[in-house]
C-alpha atoms as one frame of an Amber mdcrd trajectory, in Angstrom:
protein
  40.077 -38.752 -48.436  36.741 -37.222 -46.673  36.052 -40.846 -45.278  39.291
 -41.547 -43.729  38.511 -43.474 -40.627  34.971 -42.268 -40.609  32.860 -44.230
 -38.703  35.415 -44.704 -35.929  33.195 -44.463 -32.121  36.967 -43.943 -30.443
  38.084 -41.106 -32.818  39.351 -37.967 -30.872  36.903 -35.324 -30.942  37.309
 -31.049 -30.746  33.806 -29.388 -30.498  33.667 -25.760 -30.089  30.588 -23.523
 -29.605  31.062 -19.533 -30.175  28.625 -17.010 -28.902  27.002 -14.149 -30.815
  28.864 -15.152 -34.311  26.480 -14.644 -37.344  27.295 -16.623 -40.730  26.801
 -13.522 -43.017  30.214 -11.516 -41.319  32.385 -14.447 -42.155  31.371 -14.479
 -45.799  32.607 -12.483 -48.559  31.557 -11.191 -51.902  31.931 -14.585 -53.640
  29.927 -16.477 -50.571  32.939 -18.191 -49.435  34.683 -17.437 -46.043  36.539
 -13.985 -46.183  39.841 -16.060 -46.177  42.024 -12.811 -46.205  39.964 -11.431
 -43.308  39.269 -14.438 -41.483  42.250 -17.052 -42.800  41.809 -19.472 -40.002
  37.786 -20.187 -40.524  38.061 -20.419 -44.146  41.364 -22.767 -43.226  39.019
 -24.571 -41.279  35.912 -24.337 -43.897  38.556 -26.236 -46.626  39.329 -28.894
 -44.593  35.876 -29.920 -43.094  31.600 -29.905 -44.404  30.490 -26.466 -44.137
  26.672 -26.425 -43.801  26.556 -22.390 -45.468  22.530 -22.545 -44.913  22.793
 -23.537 -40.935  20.387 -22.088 -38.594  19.790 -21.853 -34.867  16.690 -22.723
 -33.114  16.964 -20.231 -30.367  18.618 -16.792 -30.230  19.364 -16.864 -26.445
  22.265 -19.232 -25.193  20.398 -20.615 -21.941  18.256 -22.445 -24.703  20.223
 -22.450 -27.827  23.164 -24.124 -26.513  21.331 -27.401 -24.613  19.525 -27.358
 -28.364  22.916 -27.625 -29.923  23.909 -30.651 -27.028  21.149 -32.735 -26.769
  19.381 -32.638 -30.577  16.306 -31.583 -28.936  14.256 -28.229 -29.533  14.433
 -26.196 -26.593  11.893 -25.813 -23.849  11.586 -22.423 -22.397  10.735 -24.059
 -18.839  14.280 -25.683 -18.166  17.049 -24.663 -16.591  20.547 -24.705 -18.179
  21.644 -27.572 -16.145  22.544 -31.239 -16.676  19.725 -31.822 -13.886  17.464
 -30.806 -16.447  18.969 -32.282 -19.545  20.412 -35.549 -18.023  20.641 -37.199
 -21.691  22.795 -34.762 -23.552  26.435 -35.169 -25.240  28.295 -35.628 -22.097
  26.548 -38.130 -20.677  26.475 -39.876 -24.178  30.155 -39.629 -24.581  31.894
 -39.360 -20.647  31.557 -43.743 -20.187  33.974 -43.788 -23.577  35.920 -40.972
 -23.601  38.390 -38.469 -21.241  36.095 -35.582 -21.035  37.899 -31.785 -20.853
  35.001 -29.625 -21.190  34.990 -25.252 -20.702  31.380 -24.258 -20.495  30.117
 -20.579 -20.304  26.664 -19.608 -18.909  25.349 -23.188 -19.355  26.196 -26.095
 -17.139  25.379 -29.546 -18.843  28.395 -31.458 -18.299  28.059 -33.466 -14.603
  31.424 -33.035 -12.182  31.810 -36.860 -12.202  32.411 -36.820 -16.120  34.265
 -33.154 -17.221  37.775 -32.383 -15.893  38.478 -28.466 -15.471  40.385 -26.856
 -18.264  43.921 -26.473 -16.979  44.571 -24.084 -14.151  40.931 -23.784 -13.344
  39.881 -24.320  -9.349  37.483 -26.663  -8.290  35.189 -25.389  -5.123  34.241
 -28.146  -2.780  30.931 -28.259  -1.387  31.222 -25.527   1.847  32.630 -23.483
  -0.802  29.903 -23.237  -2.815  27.115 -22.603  -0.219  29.254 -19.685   0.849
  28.658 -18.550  -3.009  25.048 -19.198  -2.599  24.599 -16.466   0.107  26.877
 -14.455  -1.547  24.291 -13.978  -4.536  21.383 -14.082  -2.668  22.633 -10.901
  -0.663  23.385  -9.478  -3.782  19.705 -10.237  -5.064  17.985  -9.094  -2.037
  19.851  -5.856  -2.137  18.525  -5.427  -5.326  15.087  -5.890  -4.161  15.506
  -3.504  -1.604  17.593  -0.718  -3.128  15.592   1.946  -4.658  17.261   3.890
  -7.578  19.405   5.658  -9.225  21.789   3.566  -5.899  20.786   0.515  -7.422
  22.977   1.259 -10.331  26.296   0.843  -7.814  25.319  -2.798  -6.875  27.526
  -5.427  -8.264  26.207  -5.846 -12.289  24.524  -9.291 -12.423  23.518  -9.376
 -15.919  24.248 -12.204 -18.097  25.249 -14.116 -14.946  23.612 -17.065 -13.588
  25.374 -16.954 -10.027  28.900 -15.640  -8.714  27.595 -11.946  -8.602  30.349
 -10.797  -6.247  33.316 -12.381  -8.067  34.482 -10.350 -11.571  36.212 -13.835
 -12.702  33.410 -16.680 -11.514  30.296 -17.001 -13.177  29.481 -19.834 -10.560
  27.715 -23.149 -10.925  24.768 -25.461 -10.576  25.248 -27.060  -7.320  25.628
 -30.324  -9.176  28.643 -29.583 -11.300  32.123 -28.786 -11.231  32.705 -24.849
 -10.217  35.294 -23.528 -12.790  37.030 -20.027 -12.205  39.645 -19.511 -14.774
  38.641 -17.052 -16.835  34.840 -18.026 -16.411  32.061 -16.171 -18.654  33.543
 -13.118 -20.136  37.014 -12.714 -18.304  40.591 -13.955 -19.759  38.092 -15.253
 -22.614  41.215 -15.049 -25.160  43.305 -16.873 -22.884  40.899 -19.375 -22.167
  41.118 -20.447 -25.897  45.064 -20.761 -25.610  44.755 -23.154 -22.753  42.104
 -25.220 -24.591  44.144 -25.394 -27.412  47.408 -26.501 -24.958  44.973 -29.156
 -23.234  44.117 -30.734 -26.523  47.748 -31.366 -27.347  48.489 -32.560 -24.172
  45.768 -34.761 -23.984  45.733 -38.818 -23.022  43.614 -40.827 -26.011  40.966
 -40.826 -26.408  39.993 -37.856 -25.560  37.106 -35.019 -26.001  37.988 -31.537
 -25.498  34.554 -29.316 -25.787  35.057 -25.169 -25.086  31.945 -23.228 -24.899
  33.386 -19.487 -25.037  31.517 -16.207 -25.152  33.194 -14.402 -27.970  32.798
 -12.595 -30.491  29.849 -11.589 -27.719  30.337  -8.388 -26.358  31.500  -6.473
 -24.624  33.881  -5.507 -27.472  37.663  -5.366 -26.096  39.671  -7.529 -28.625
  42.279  -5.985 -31.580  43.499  -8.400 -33.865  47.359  -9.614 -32.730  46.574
  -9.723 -29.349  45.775  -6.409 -27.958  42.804  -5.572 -25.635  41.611  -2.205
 -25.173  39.019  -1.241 -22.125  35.925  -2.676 -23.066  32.336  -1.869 -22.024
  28.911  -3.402 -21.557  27.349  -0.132 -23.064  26.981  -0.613 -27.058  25.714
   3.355 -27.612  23.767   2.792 -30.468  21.591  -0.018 -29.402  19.213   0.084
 -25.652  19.701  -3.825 -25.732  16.934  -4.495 -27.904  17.011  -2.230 -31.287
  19.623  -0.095 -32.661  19.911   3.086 -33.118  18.442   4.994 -36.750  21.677
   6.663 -37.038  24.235   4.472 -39.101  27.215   6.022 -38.200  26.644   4.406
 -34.285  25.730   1.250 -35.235  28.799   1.070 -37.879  31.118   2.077 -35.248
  29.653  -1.032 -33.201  29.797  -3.214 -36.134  33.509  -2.298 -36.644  34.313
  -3.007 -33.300  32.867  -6.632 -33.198  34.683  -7.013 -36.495  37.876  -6.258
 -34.758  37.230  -9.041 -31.883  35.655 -11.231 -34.622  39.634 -10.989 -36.028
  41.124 -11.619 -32.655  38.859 -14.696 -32.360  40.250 -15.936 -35.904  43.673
 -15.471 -34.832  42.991 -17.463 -31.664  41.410 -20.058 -33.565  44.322 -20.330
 -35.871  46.403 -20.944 -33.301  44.133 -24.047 -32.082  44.696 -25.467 -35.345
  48.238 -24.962 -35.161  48.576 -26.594 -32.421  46.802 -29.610 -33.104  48.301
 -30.023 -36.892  51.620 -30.088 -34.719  50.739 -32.776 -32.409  49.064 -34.408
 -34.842  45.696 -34.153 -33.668  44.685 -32.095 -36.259  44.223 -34.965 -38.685
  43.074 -38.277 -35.950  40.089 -35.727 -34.592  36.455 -35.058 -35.520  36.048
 -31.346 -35.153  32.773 -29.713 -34.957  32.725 -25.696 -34.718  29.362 -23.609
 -34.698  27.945 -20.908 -33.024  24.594 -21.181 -30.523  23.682 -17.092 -32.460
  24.191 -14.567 -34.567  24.005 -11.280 -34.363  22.753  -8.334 -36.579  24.190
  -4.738 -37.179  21.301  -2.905 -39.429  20.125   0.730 -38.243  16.437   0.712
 -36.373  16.148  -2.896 -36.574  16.272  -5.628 -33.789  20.075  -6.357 -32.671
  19.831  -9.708 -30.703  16.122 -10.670 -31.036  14.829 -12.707 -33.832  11.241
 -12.083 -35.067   9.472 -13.666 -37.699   9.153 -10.656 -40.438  12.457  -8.757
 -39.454  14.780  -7.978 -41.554  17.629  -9.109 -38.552  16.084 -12.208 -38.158
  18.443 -13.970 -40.655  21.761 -12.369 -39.462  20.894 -13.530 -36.170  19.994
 -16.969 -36.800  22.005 -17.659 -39.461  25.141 -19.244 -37.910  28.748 -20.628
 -39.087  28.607 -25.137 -38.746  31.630 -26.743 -39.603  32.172 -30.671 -39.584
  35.374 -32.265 -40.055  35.686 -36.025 -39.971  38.768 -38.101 -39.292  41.350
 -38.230 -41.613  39.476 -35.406 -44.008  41.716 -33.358 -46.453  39.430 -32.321
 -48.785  36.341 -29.550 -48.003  32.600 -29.750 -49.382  30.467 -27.020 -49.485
  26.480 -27.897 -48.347  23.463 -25.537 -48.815  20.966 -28.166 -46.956  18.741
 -26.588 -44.752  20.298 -27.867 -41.360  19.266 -26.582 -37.762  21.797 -26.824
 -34.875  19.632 -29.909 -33.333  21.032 -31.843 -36.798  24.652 -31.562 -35.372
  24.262 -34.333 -32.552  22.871 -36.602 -35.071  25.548 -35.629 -37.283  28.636
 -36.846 -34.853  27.130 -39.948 -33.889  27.367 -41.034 -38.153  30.698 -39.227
 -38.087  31.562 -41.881 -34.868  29.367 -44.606 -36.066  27.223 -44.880 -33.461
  23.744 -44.121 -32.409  22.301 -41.452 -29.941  20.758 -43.611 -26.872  17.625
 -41.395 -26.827  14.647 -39.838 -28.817  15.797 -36.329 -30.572  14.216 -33.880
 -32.978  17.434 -33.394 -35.117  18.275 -35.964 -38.152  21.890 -35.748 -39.571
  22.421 -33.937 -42.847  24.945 -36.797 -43.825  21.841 -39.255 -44.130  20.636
 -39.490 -47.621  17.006 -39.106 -46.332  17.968 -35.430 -44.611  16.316 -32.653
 -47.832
């Protein structure tokens, strides 16, 4: 039934954050996951609570993410870091359970609680100030390179640190430095090895992944192919899309296509949980920390109040399965990603050890 071992604080628990994945692509014409499109979400979707009317409180990921951690709204002024957000889901859960955690872009898990995804390389502390002059050589070069040879320096954007290395995103000098596939490389088979490390896993155990797809740059086909992707989306300058719809339809097809390739990757998470038996023991939480929008002349990432993106790019898939749950429920409750922390600890039966601006949409008091 839905409240199989609900309430259980030593259940195993899956929680996976996507980037850049609005609601409104997964649903079809009846409102329901596209299940012929997107079979593994909507497999997902009958088995768990799916909150349709979810929302995020930020649209970029250094903010939208801790949100989504620590049940608090954002603050503009903080770093991604677990120096800055010492109270967050890690820290919460690390004393009670065997943390294997894959972050991208944000860093709140501490090295003394998260163990590297398989096959990932740890950096040791001489290691990682050689990485800090690294970047800062790339940085001052920037400063000091006058264009168009600017343009050949190493591309930094949507990187917090390991500017010189294609495959290492780098780290807060606090936390475990993980390389494998870091930030947008191997990003496909970064989901295969989480999905091997949860059925391999010792009890109890809590396997978070934090992977940037479907977030460009668009280079996925559905059964497994990957075609040369780019950064450069021609219809949009980063900001607003193009007025011609033919461009931005071309873009929207391609996400579509790595939207698929996620689902297929995600199916085969399930898979491999339902056959260690995982599948039914764990709490599973799957959301997004965006959306995205694909409408000619109007904003593509950035969510104003008034635009006509703004809901595509907040709106954003939450799915909660507890223990032991069989049997889906559809939810239209307004419910913000700060609700979803609140929202495990009733699934576990416990309480959050510190002040937050979320309330779960389980409680009977939540509108």
């Amino acid at each position: 039934t839905e409240q199989a071992r609900s309430g259980d604080p030593m259940a195993p628990l899956v929680f996976i954050v996507l980037d850049e994945l609005s609601l409104p692509l997964l649903i079809g014409q009846d409102g329901l996951i596209d299940a012929e499109e997107y079979p593994a979400f909507a497999e997902l979707a009958a088995d768990s609570h799916w909150f349709r009317n979810a929302t995020s409180v930020s649209d970029w990921t250094s903010l939208a993410v801790p949100a989504i951690l620590t049940g608090r709204y954002p603050e503009e002024n903080l770093p991604p870091a677990a120096s800055a957000y010492p109270q967050n889901l890690f820290s919460w859960l690390g004393p009670l359970y065997r943390v294997h955690a894959y972050e991208s872009a944000v860093r709140l898990c501490p090295a003394d609680i998260c163990e590297p995804l398989a096959g990932a390389a740890v950096t040791d502390s001489t290691g990682h100030w050689y990485a800090v002059l690294r970047d800062l050589s790339v940085v001052y070069r920037y400063l000091v390179t006058p264009e168009p040879w600017a343009s050949q320096l190493p591309n930094i954007a949507m990187r917090w640190s390991g500017f010189t290395d294609p495959d290492s995103a780098g780290n807060d000098p606090q936390l475990t430095t993980i390389r494998a596939g870091m930030m947008f490389e191997g990003r496909m088979d970064v989901i295969r090895r989480f999905g091997e490390s949860i059925a391999s896993a010792v009890e109890p155990s809590f396997h978070y992944l934090h992977v940037l797809l479907p977030h460009t740059p668009y280079e996925y086909l559905p059964g497994g192919y990957r075609y040369p992707g780019s950064w450069t989306v021609p219809a949009t300058d980063w900001v607003w899309w193009d007025d011609n719809p033919f461009y931005v339809e071309q873009a929207r097809t391609r996400y579509l296509l790595q939207l698929k390739a996620l689902d297929e990757a995600l199916g085969l998470v399930l898979q491999s949980m339902r056959q260690d038996g995982a599948y039914d023991q764990s709490a599973l939480i799957l959301t997004a920390d965006h959306g995205t929008s694909f409408q000619p002349g109007e904003l593509w990432r950035t969510a104003e109040i008034g635009a006509a993106s703004t809901a595509d790019i907040l709106r954003v898939p939450l799915f909660i399965k507890r223990p032991g749950q069989t049997r889906g429920s559809v939810s239209d409750k307004p419910v913000e990603t700060v609700d979803i922390l609140p929202a495990l600890a009733e699934v576990l039966g416990t309480e959050l050890p510190w002040t937050i601006d979320g309330r779960s949409p389980f409680s009977e008091a939540a509108v």
